[in-house]
């Protein structure tokens, strides 16, 4: 005779399993729909410079040498970025896709999906170690929340954001190998975890806090293990610290070597920018953190309250889940939940040690990719034992996906507009005589999207253009009038043209702006005045605004 209780339990498990699978498929489909809907467009801002470097190296037959040199030579870009792994991925994209930016965008999306799979495996492993009955739900909740990241676009679409994507991917691999199924490291696990950590550090400096995160997780596991032996708190702490250090020492050695190598290259073990420095006061630190409000306000406009609501809801869910975990789950579950939430805060605040986390126009949202990964883990663990966990999770997913759609669409729109601009440049160049010169007035940003910033020359040059138009034109931002007035004075244009005589200002064709409604460049009447860049700027910007140019 069939046991009805046993049959009922099997049916309930199947429903839960099928429900988790359906939710995961729905989230994957939504994420794909958002990212693939308009994945085309062109490169943006720094992308042009990166593609130019790689294309020039390949044209000289020096691409491999250039990539190898990234391991021991800093970039000639005025900062201390040390990210050879990402440049290797750029080279691979260049070989496969060339100047088809859609392929570069697709690579970013695939890496985001890989990160979603890795965080699922990590959450499942930690949940099983913690003895959570709903380990599958905890893993599904973590991975779906992570994939639905509302702070997308700058990371998941923009090729420059790949620094954070790859650093996170290798960091998750590091943690996955580190925690394993038991506290003893095998030789293979040790080697694998060290390789992953090194690749993360060579992808972006944002992987540095992973050194603390890894130790925090190992300590939490050891602390719970020692606590189960009914020792005093003091004895438990000492034993947990000793065991964690004996387990973690290879990672510490690797960290010392990495920081020593960075110090050798840049005369600083941690700086990313020459003006990076520790805050001189707590007030300066909080000011660097407070600028994060722009991330929650600028991109979303009148909907910013949703993101403040998301934070409040997330904290409320975490607290409610933690209470449930303490009442219904293991001690390790509560410890891991608290530890993971602490790791999210560490990653959120870490950039403020060196510089403001975001800019006033909202750029810097990529700095939230790592914190969101830790937040997703903490939230998945926190709500795993909650009675209405499905409702809580679905509520968070709806809000998060709204934000993801909002931001990714902004980036897709910016890339689409840049594609129209770059396609119109050859047509405009055909109208300008070789002896003449013109400037293209284009914005640094479109809302939160870096547009022509750092790409004033490369938007008119190969490889994006079939031939170089730099001898006829260059892009300029609304803040560069004084700079270009100096270029007229010091014969920069003459040197760009390769002429042996000074460039005659009378041959300056004028400033063009971009009319997005008509999809063409418009010549403006305002002309530069010798030694009076301010008047030139005011008159040009006024006319461009009246003509509804893209500014």
PDB file of N, CA and C in Angstrom, residues 250-345:
ATOM      1  N   UNK A 250      48.228  30.464   1.617  1.00  0.00           N
ATOM      2  CA  UNK A 250      48.656  30.615   0.214  1.00  0.00           C
ATOM      3  C   UNK A 250      48.060  31.848  -0.459  1.00  0.00           C
ATOM      4  N   UNK A 251      46.818  32.181  -0.101  1.00  0.00           N
ATOM      5  CA  UNK A 251      46.178  33.365  -0.663  1.00  0.00           C
ATOM      6  C   UNK A 251      46.895  34.626  -0.186  1.00  0.00           C
ATOM      7  N   UNK A 252      47.283  34.646   1.081  1.00  0.00           N
ATOM      8  CA  UNK A 252      47.998  35.802   1.629  1.00  0.00           C
ATOM      9  C   UNK A 252      49.337  35.995   0.919  1.00  0.00           C
ATOM     10  N   UNK A 253      50.035  34.904   0.660  1.00  0.00           N
ATOM     11  CA  UNK A 253      51.321  34.983  -0.060  1.00  0.00           C
ATOM     12  C   UNK A 253      51.111  35.550  -1.455  1.00  0.00           C
ATOM     13  N   UNK A 254      50.071  35.060  -2.155  1.00  0.00           N
ATOM     14  CA  UNK A 254      49.780  35.572  -3.501  1.00  0.00           C
ATOM     15  C   UNK A 254      49.461  37.064  -3.451  1.00  0.00           C
ATOM     16  N   UNK A 255      48.724  37.481  -2.449  1.00  0.00           N
ATOM     17  CA  UNK A 255      48.379  38.895  -2.315  1.00  0.00           C
ATOM     18  C   UNK A 255      49.631  39.752  -2.115  1.00  0.00           C
ATOM     19  N   UNK A 256      50.540  39.291  -1.285  1.00  0.00           N
ATOM     20  CA  UNK A 256      51.781  40.031  -1.040  1.00  0.00           C
ATOM     21  C   UNK A 256      52.569  40.188  -2.339  1.00  0.00           C
ATOM     22  N   UNK A 257      52.675  39.105  -3.114  1.00  0.00           N
ATOM     23  CA  UNK A 257      53.404  39.154  -4.391  1.00  0.00           C
ATOM     24  C   UNK A 257      52.732  40.120  -5.354  1.00  0.00           C
ATOM     25  N   UNK A 258      51.399  40.063  -5.432  1.00  0.00           N
ATOM     26  CA  UNK A 258      50.657  40.947  -6.342  1.00  0.00           C
ATOM     27  C   UNK A 258      50.860  42.409  -5.984  1.00  0.00           C
ATOM     28  N   UNK A 259      50.713  42.747  -4.710  1.00  0.00           N
ATOM     29  CA  UNK A 259      50.866  44.140  -4.302  1.00  0.00           C
ATOM     30  C   UNK A 259      52.313  44.615  -4.471  1.00  0.00           C
ATOM     31  N   UNK A 260      53.267  43.733  -4.254  1.00  0.00           N
ATOM     32  CA  UNK A 260      54.668  44.098  -4.469  1.00  0.00           C
ATOM     33  C   UNK A 260      54.930  44.385  -5.950  1.00  0.00           C
ATOM     34  N   UNK A 261      54.314  43.589  -6.826  1.00  0.00           N
ATOM     35  CA  UNK A 261      54.488  43.791  -8.269  1.00  0.00           C
ATOM     36  C   UNK A 261      53.840  45.103  -8.706  1.00  0.00           C
ATOM     37  N   UNK A 262      52.658  45.401  -8.180  1.00  0.00           N
ATOM     38  CA  UNK A 262      52.016  46.682  -8.502  1.00  0.00           C
ATOM     39  C   UNK A 262      52.874  47.848  -8.014  1.00  0.00           C
ATOM     40  N   UNK A 263      53.470  47.699  -6.854  1.00  0.00           N
ATOM     41  CA  UNK A 263      54.338  48.754  -6.333  1.00  0.00           C
ATOM     42  C   UNK A 263      55.552  48.955  -7.229  1.00  0.00           C
ATOM     43  N   UNK A 264      56.069  47.865  -7.786  1.00  0.00           N
ATOM     44  CA  UNK A 264      57.205  47.943  -8.708  1.00  0.00           C
ATOM     45  C   UNK A 264      56.810  48.680  -9.992  1.00  0.00           C
ATOM     46  N   UNK A 265      55.597  48.422 -10.492  1.00  0.00           N
ATOM     47  CA  UNK A 265      55.149  49.041 -11.744  1.00  0.00           C
ATOM     48  C   UNK A 265      54.768  50.509 -11.575  1.00  0.00           C
ATOM     49  N   UNK A 266      54.046  50.815 -10.474  1.00  0.00           N
ATOM     50  CA  UNK A 266      53.428  52.131 -10.339  1.00  0.00           C
ATOM     51  C   UNK A 266      53.916  52.931  -9.128  1.00  0.00           C
ATOM     52  N   UNK A 267      54.837  52.372  -8.361  1.00  0.00           N
ATOM     53  CA  UNK A 267      55.277  53.003  -7.110  1.00  0.00           C
ATOM     54  C   UNK A 267      54.136  53.156  -6.114  1.00  0.00           C
ATOM     55  N   UNK A 268      53.137  52.322  -6.270  1.00  0.00           N
ATOM     56  CA  UNK A 268      52.010  52.279  -5.334  1.00  0.00           C
ATOM     57  C   UNK A 268      51.374  50.905  -5.440  1.00  0.00           C
ATOM     58  N   UNK A 269      51.106  50.252  -4.314  1.00  0.00           N
ATOM     59  CA  UNK A 269      50.542  48.897  -4.385  1.00  0.00           C
ATOM     60  C   UNK A 269      49.053  48.856  -4.688  1.00  0.00           C
ATOM     61  N   UNK A 270      48.349  49.990  -4.566  1.00  0.00           N
ATOM     62  CA  UNK A 270      46.891  49.932  -4.666  1.00  0.00           C
ATOM     63  C   UNK A 270      46.270  51.005  -5.550  1.00  0.00           C
ATOM     64  N   UNK A 271      46.977  52.078  -5.869  1.00  0.00           N
ATOM     65  CA  UNK A 271      46.379  53.186  -6.609  1.00  0.00           C
ATOM     66  C   UNK A 271      45.948  52.772  -8.014  1.00  0.00           C
ATOM     67  N   UNK A 272      44.812  53.349  -8.448  1.00  0.00           N
ATOM     68  CA  UNK A 272      44.352  53.193  -9.824  1.00  0.00           C
ATOM     69  C   UNK A 272      44.577  54.489 -10.601  1.00  0.00           C
ATOM     70  N   UNK A 273      44.435  55.612  -9.906  1.00  0.00           N
ATOM     71  CA  UNK A 273      44.658  56.919 -10.523  1.00  0.00           C
ATOM     72  C   UNK A 273      45.750  57.650  -9.743  1.00  0.00           C
ATOM     73  N   UNK A 274      46.547  58.472 -10.436  1.00  0.00           N
ATOM     74  CA  UNK A 274      47.643  59.165  -9.733  1.00  0.00           C
ATOM     75  C   UNK A 274      47.183  59.993  -8.542  1.00  0.00           C
ATOM     76  N   UNK A 275      45.966  60.559  -8.628  1.00  0.00           N
ATOM     77  CA  UNK A 275      45.491  61.398  -7.528  1.00  0.00           C
ATOM     78  C   UNK A 275      44.673  60.617  -6.500  1.00  0.00           C
ATOM     79  N   UNK A 276      44.639  59.292  -6.608  1.00  0.00           N
ATOM     80  CA  UNK A 276      43.951  58.492  -5.588  1.00  0.00           C
ATOM     81  C   UNK A 276      44.671  58.646  -4.255  1.00  0.00           C
ATOM     82  N   UNK A 277      43.909  58.746  -3.194  1.00  0.00           N
ATOM     83  CA  UNK A 277      44.514  58.862  -1.864  1.00  0.00           C
ATOM     84  C   UNK A 277      43.486  58.446  -0.821  1.00  0.00           C
ATOM     85  N   UNK A 278      43.981  58.046   0.337  1.00  0.00           N
ATOM     86  CA  UNK A 278      43.093  57.720   1.440  1.00  0.00           C
ATOM     87  C   UNK A 278      42.390  58.987   1.926  1.00  0.00           C
ATOM     88  N   UNK A 279      41.151  58.903   2.338  1.00  0.00           N
ATOM     89  CA  UNK A 279      40.473  60.097   2.877  1.00  0.00           C
ATOM     90  C   UNK A 279      41.163  60.576   4.144  1.00  0.00           C
ATOM     91  N   UNK A 280      41.264  61.881   4.268  1.00  0.00           N
ATOM     92  CA  UNK A 280      41.972  62.451   5.423  1.00  0.00           C
ATOM     93  C   UNK A 280      41.066  62.540   6.646  1.00  0.00           C
ATOM     94  N   UNK A 281      39.761  62.338   6.454  1.00  0.00           N
ATOM     95  CA  UNK A 281      38.833  62.401   7.567  1.00  0.00           C
ATOM     96  C   UNK A 281      37.634  61.520   7.280  1.00  0.00           C
ATOM     97  N   UNK A 282      36.891  61.232   8.330  1.00  0.00           N
ATOM     98  CA  UNK A 282      35.671  60.441   8.152  1.00  0.00           C
ATOM     99  C   UNK A 282      34.658  61.210   7.319  1.00  0.00           C
ATOM    100  N   UNK A 283      34.668  62.536   7.441  1.00  0.00           N
ATOM    101  CA  UNK A 283      33.757  63.365   6.652  1.00  0.00           C
ATOM    102  C   UNK A 283      34.029  63.237   5.160  1.00  0.00           C
ATOM    103  N   UNK A 284      35.325  63.198   4.791  1.00  0.00           N
ATOM    104  CA  UNK A 284      35.663  63.040   3.379  1.00  0.00           C
ATOM    105  C   UNK A 284      35.237  61.654   2.877  1.00  0.00           C
ATOM    106  N   UNK A 285      35.421  60.654   3.723  1.00  0.00           N
ATOM    107  CA  UNK A 285      35.006  59.296   3.349  1.00  0.00           C
ATOM    108  C   UNK A 285      33.497  59.239   3.105  1.00  0.00           C
ATOM    109  N   UNK A 286      32.714  59.799   4.011  1.00  0.00           N
ATOM    110  CA  UNK A 286      31.257  59.770   3.846  1.00  0.00           C
ATOM    111  C   UNK A 286      30.827  60.585   2.624  1.00  0.00           C
ATOM    112  N   UNK A 287      31.559  61.653   2.316  1.00  0.00           N
ATOM    113  CA  UNK A 287      31.236  62.442   1.122  1.00  0.00           C
ATOM    114  C   UNK A 287      31.472  61.624  -0.145  1.00  0.00           C
ATOM    115  N   UNK A 288      32.531  60.818  -0.134  1.00  0.00           N
ATOM    116  CA  UNK A 288      32.802  59.950  -1.288  1.00  0.00           C
ATOM    117  C   UNK A 288      31.728  58.879  -1.443  1.00  0.00           C
ATOM    118  N   UNK A 289      31.172  58.449  -0.330  1.00  0.00           N
ATOM    119  CA  UNK A 289      30.108  57.449  -0.374  1.00  0.00           C
ATOM    120  C   UNK A 289      28.780  58.100  -0.741  1.00  0.00           C
ATOM    121  N   UNK A 290      28.546  59.304  -0.220  1.00  0.00           N
ATOM    122  CA  UNK A 290      27.255  59.976  -0.411  1.00  0.00           C
ATOM    123  C   UNK A 290      26.954  60.244  -1.875  1.00  0.00           C
ATOM    124  N   UNK A 291      28.006  60.372  -2.697  1.00  0.00           N
ATOM    125  CA  UNK A 291      27.777  60.641  -4.120  1.00  0.00           C
ATOM    126  C   UNK A 291      27.063  59.475  -4.792  1.00  0.00           C
ATOM    127  N   UNK A 292      26.994  58.336  -4.116  1.00  0.00           N
ATOM    128  CA  UNK A 292      26.242  57.192  -4.639  1.00  0.00           C
ATOM    129  C   UNK A 292      24.777  57.534  -4.888  1.00  0.00           C
ATOM    130  N   UNK A 293      24.275  58.551  -4.193  1.00  0.00           N
ATOM    131  CA  UNK A 293      22.865  58.907  -4.395  1.00  0.00           C
ATOM    132  C   UNK A 293      22.592  59.264  -5.852  1.00  0.00           C
ATOM    133  N   UNK A 294      23.641  59.751  -6.568  1.00  0.00           N
ATOM    134  CA  UNK A 294      23.453  60.070  -7.975  1.00  0.00           C
ATOM    135  C   UNK A 294      23.144  58.819  -8.795  1.00  0.00           C
ATOM    136  N   UNK A 295      23.690  57.684  -8.374  1.00  0.00           N
ATOM    137  CA  UNK A 295      23.423  56.425  -9.060  1.00  0.00           C
ATOM    138  C   UNK A 295      21.949  56.053  -8.937  1.00  0.00           C
ATOM    139  N   UNK A 296      21.345  56.437  -7.814  1.00  0.00           N
ATOM    140  CA  UNK A 296      19.943  56.102  -7.581  1.00  0.00           C
ATOM    141  C   UNK A 296      18.992  57.185  -8.065  1.00  0.00           C
ATOM    142  N   UNK A 297      19.531  58.355  -8.413  1.00  0.00           N
ATOM    143  CA  UNK A 297      18.675  59.472  -8.805  1.00  0.00           C
ATOM    144  C   UNK A 297      18.786  59.783 -10.289  1.00  0.00           C
ATOM    145  N   UNK A 298      20.012  60.027 -10.760  1.00  0.00           N
ATOM    146  CA  UNK A 298      20.204  60.569 -12.104  1.00  0.00           C
ATOM    147  C   UNK A 298      19.645  59.664 -13.205  1.00  0.00           C
ATOM    148  N   UNK A 299      19.958  58.363 -13.217  1.00  0.00           N
ATOM    149  CA  UNK A 299      19.473  57.544 -14.336  1.00  0.00           C
ATOM    150  C   UNK A 299      17.967  57.328 -14.334  1.00  0.00           C
ATOM    151  N   UNK A 300      17.338  57.433 -13.164  1.00  0.00           N
ATOM    152  CA  UNK A 300      15.937  57.037 -13.060  1.00  0.00           C
ATOM    153  C   UNK A 300      14.984  58.220 -12.967  1.00  0.00           C
ATOM    154  N   UNK A 301      15.538  59.432 -12.829  1.00  0.00           N
ATOM    155  CA  UNK A 301      14.698  60.613 -12.803  1.00  0.00           C
ATOM    156  C   UNK A 301      13.633  60.552 -11.734  1.00  0.00           C
ATOM    157  N   UNK A 302      12.387  60.732 -12.152  1.00  0.00           N
ATOM    158  CA  UNK A 302      11.275  60.777 -11.198  1.00  0.00           C
ATOM    159  C   UNK A 302      10.990  59.425 -10.575  1.00  0.00           C
ATOM    160  N   UNK A 303      11.606  58.356 -11.090  1.00  0.00           N
ATOM    161  CA  UNK A 303      11.388  57.021 -10.534  1.00  0.00           C
ATOM    162  C   UNK A 303      12.451  56.639  -9.504  1.00  0.00           C
ATOM    163  N   UNK A 304      13.257  57.597  -9.090  1.00  0.00           N
ATOM    164  CA  UNK A 304      14.350  57.290  -8.168  1.00  0.00           C
ATOM    165  C   UNK A 304      13.840  56.695  -6.859  1.00  0.00           C
ATOM    166  N   UNK A 305      12.625  57.075  -6.484  1.00  0.00           N
ATOM    167  CA  UNK A 305      12.094  56.559  -5.214  1.00  0.00           C
ATOM    168  C   UNK A 305      12.016  55.042  -5.223  1.00  0.00           C
ATOM    169  N   UNK A 306      11.894  54.424  -6.409  1.00  0.00           N
ATOM    170  CA  UNK A 306      11.836  52.966  -6.489  1.00  0.00           C
ATOM    171  C   UNK A 306      13.113  52.336  -5.943  1.00  0.00           C
ATOM    172  N   UNK A 307      14.228  53.011  -6.210  1.00  0.00           N
ATOM    173  CA  UNK A 307      15.506  52.418  -5.802  1.00  0.00           C
ATOM    174  C   UNK A 307      15.763  52.606  -4.326  1.00  0.00           C
ATOM    175  N   UNK A 308      15.313  53.717  -3.780  1.00  0.00           N
ATOM    176  CA  UNK A 308      15.387  53.851  -2.331  1.00  0.00           C
ATOM    177  C   UNK A 308      14.447  52.820  -1.698  1.00  0.00           C
ATOM    178  N   UNK A 309      13.313  52.588  -2.353  1.00  0.00           N
ATOM    179  CA  UNK A 309      12.400  51.559  -1.857  1.00  0.00           C
ATOM    180  C   UNK A 309      13.006  50.181  -1.938  1.00  0.00           C
ATOM    181  N   UNK A 310      13.776  49.923  -3.020  1.00  0.00           N
ATOM    182  CA  UNK A 310      14.433  48.621  -3.175  1.00  0.00           C
ATOM    183  C   UNK A 310      15.409  48.374  -2.026  1.00  0.00           C
ATOM    184  N   UNK A 311      16.158  49.400  -1.651  1.00  0.00           N
ATOM    185  CA  UNK A 311      17.098  49.250  -0.539  1.00  0.00           C
ATOM    186  C   UNK A 311      16.334  48.928   0.748  1.00  0.00           C
ATOM    187  N   UNK A 312      15.279  49.696   0.990  1.00  0.00           N
ATOM    188  CA  UNK A 312      14.496  49.481   2.211  1.00  0.00           C
ATOM    189  C   UNK A 312      13.881  48.086   2.234  1.00  0.00           C
ATOM    190  N   UNK A 313      13.328  47.657   1.088  1.00  0.00           N
ATOM    191  CA  UNK A 313      12.719  46.327   1.004  1.00  0.00           C
ATOM    192  C   UNK A 313      13.776  45.251   1.197  1.00  0.00           C
ATOM    193  N   UNK A 314      14.933  45.448   0.553  1.00  0.00           N
ATOM    194  CA  UNK A 314      16.005  44.462   0.676  1.00  0.00           C
ATOM    195  C   UNK A 314      16.463  44.285   2.116  1.00  0.00           C
ATOM    196  N   UNK A 315      16.630  45.406   2.822  1.00  0.00           N
ATOM    197  CA  UNK A 315      17.041  45.329   4.228  1.00  0.00           C
ATOM    198  C   UNK A 315      15.952  44.671   5.072  1.00  0.00           C
ATOM    199  N   UNK A 316      14.687  45.015   4.797  1.00  0.00           N
ATOM    200  CA  UNK A 316      13.579  44.421   5.552  1.00  0.00           C
ATOM    201  C   UNK A 316      13.508  42.914   5.318  1.00  0.00           C
ATOM    202  N   UNK A 317      13.672  42.491   4.040  1.00  0.00           N
ATOM    203  CA  UNK A 317      13.649  41.063   3.730  1.00  0.00           C
ATOM    204  C   UNK A 317      14.795  40.345   4.427  1.00  0.00           C
ATOM    205  N   UNK A 318      15.957  41.002   4.414  1.00  0.00           N
ATOM    206  CA  UNK A 318      17.128  40.383   5.029  1.00  0.00           C
ATOM    207  C   UNK A 318      16.919  40.194   6.530  1.00  0.00           C
ATOM    208  N   UNK A 319      16.393  41.229   7.172  1.00  0.00           N
ATOM    209  CA  UNK A 319      16.158  41.129   8.613  1.00  0.00           C
ATOM    210  C   UNK A 319      15.093  40.077   8.937  1.00  0.00           C
ATOM    211  N   UNK A 320      14.031  40.057   8.125  1.00  0.00           N
ATOM    212  CA  UNK A 320      12.981  39.059   8.354  1.00  0.00           C
ATOM    213  C   UNK A 320      13.515  37.648   8.114  1.00  0.00           C
ATOM    214  N   UNK A 321      14.312  37.506   7.051  1.00  0.00           N
ATOM    215  CA  UNK A 321      14.892  36.198   6.760  1.00  0.00           C
ATOM    216  C   UNK A 321      15.894  35.768   7.805  1.00  0.00           C
ATOM    217  N   UNK A 322      16.668  36.722   8.317  1.00  0.00           N
ATOM    218  CA  UNK A 322      17.641  36.397   9.352  1.00  0.00           C
ATOM    219  C   UNK A 322      16.922  35.909  10.617  1.00  0.00           C
ATOM    220  N   UNK A 323      15.830  36.568  10.948  1.00  0.00           N
ATOM    221  CA  UNK A 323      15.049  36.139  12.110  1.00  0.00           C
ATOM    222  C   UNK A 323      14.533  34.713  11.910  1.00  0.00           C
ATOM    223  N   UNK A 324      14.062  34.441  10.679  1.00  0.00           N
ATOM    224  CA  UNK A 324      13.577  33.091  10.391  1.00  0.00           C
ATOM    225  C   UNK A 324      14.721  32.084  10.422  1.00  0.00           C
ATOM    226  N   UNK A 325      15.888  32.510   9.923  1.00  0.00           N
ATOM    227  CA  UNK A 325      17.036  31.605   9.911  1.00  0.00           C
ATOM    228  C   UNK A 325      17.455  31.240  11.326  1.00  0.00           C
ATOM    229  N   UNK A 326      17.449  32.231  12.218  1.00  0.00           N
ATOM    230  CA  UNK A 326      17.841  31.974  13.606  1.00  0.00           C
ATOM    231  C   UNK A 326      16.845  31.028  14.279  1.00  0.00           C
ATOM    232  N   UNK A 327      15.556  31.192  13.957  1.00  0.00           N
ATOM    233  CA  UNK A 327      14.527  30.382  14.601  1.00  0.00           C
ATOM    234  C   UNK A 327      14.433  28.976  14.008  1.00  0.00           C
ATOM    235  N   UNK A 328      14.611  28.854  12.688  1.00  0.00           N
ATOM    236  CA  UNK A 328      14.294  27.593  12.031  1.00  0.00           C
ATOM    237  C   UNK A 328      15.489  26.894  11.403  1.00  0.00           C
ATOM    238  N   UNK A 329      16.602  27.567  11.263  1.00  0.00           N
ATOM    239  CA  UNK A 329      17.723  26.978  10.540  1.00  0.00           C
ATOM    240  C   UNK A 329      18.932  26.815  11.449  1.00  0.00           C
ATOM    241  N   UNK A 330      20.061  26.489  10.847  1.00  0.00           N
ATOM    242  CA  UNK A 330      21.270  26.202  11.609  1.00  0.00           C
ATOM    243  C   UNK A 330      21.990  27.487  11.998  1.00  0.00           C
ATOM    244  N   UNK A 331      22.878  27.349  12.948  1.00  0.00           N
ATOM    245  CA  UNK A 331      23.703  28.466  13.369  1.00  0.00           C
ATOM    246  C   UNK A 331      24.579  28.950  12.211  1.00  0.00           C
ATOM    247  N   UNK A 332      25.075  28.009  11.419  1.00  0.00           N
ATOM    248  CA  UNK A 332      25.931  28.368  10.291  1.00  0.00           C
ATOM    249  C   UNK A 332      25.178  29.226   9.286  1.00  0.00           C
ATOM    250  N   UNK A 333      23.892  28.931   9.077  1.00  0.00           N
ATOM    251  CA  UNK A 333      23.099  29.727   8.133  1.00  0.00           C
ATOM    252  C   UNK A 333      23.043  31.187   8.568  1.00  0.00           C
ATOM    253  N   UNK A 334      22.796  31.411   9.847  1.00  0.00           N
ATOM    254  CA  UNK A 334      22.740  32.785  10.357  1.00  0.00           C
ATOM    255  C   UNK A 334      24.090  33.470  10.227  1.00  0.00           C
ATOM    256  N   UNK A 335      25.154  32.745  10.560  1.00  0.00           N
ATOM    257  CA  UNK A 335      26.499  33.318  10.456  1.00  0.00           C
ATOM    258  C   UNK A 335      26.833  33.676   9.015  1.00  0.00           C
ATOM    259  N   UNK A 336      26.513  32.782   8.074  1.00  0.00           N
ATOM    260  CA  UNK A 336      26.813  33.046   6.669  1.00  0.00           C
ATOM    261  C   UNK A 336      25.998  34.225   6.141  1.00  0.00           C
ATOM    262  N   UNK A 337      24.730  34.310   6.542  1.00  0.00           N
ATOM    263  CA  UNK A 337      23.896  35.413   6.089  1.00  0.00           C
ATOM    264  C   UNK A 337      24.471  36.747   6.541  1.00  0.00           C
ATOM    265  N   UNK A 338      24.845  36.827   7.803  1.00  0.00           N
ATOM    266  CA  UNK A 338      25.439  38.059   8.336  1.00  0.00           C
ATOM    267  C   UNK A 338      26.772  38.356   7.641  1.00  0.00           C
ATOM    268  N   UNK A 339      27.581  37.331   7.458  1.00  0.00           N
ATOM    269  CA  UNK A 339      28.891  37.509   6.821  1.00  0.00           C
ATOM    270  C   UNK A 339      28.743  38.012   5.389  1.00  0.00           C
ATOM    271  N   UNK A 340      27.826  37.427   4.625  1.00  0.00           N
ATOM    272  CA  UNK A 340      27.631  37.820   3.230  1.00  0.00           C
ATOM    273  C   UNK A 340      27.104  39.250   3.125  1.00  0.00           C
ATOM    274  N   UNK A 341      26.217  39.625   4.040  1.00  0.00           N
ATOM    275  CA  UNK A 341      25.732  41.003   4.041  1.00  0.00           C
ATOM    276  C   UNK A 341      26.876  41.959   4.365  1.00  0.00           C
ATOM    277  N   UNK A 342      27.730  41.561   5.295  1.00  0.00           N
ATOM    278  CA  UNK A 342      28.904  42.373   5.598  1.00  0.00           C
ATOM    279  C   UNK A 342      29.830  42.502   4.405  1.00  0.00           C
ATOM    280  N   UNK A 343      29.992  41.411   3.653  1.00  0.00           N
ATOM    281  CA  UNK A 343      30.823  41.443   2.445  1.00  0.00           C
ATOM    282  C   UNK A 343      30.253  42.401   1.408  1.00  0.00           C
ATOM    283  N   UNK A 344      28.911  42.434   1.288  1.00  0.00           N
ATOM    284  CA  UNK A 344      28.275  43.376   0.370  1.00  0.00           C
ATOM    285  C   UNK A 344      28.599  44.813   0.761  1.00  0.00           C
ATOM    286  N   UNK A 345      28.568  45.112   2.049  1.00  0.00           N
ATOM    287  CA  UNK A 345      28.900  46.460   2.518  1.00  0.00           C
ATOM    288  C   UNK A 345      30.372  46.789   2.266  1.00  0.00           C
TER     289      UNK A 345
END
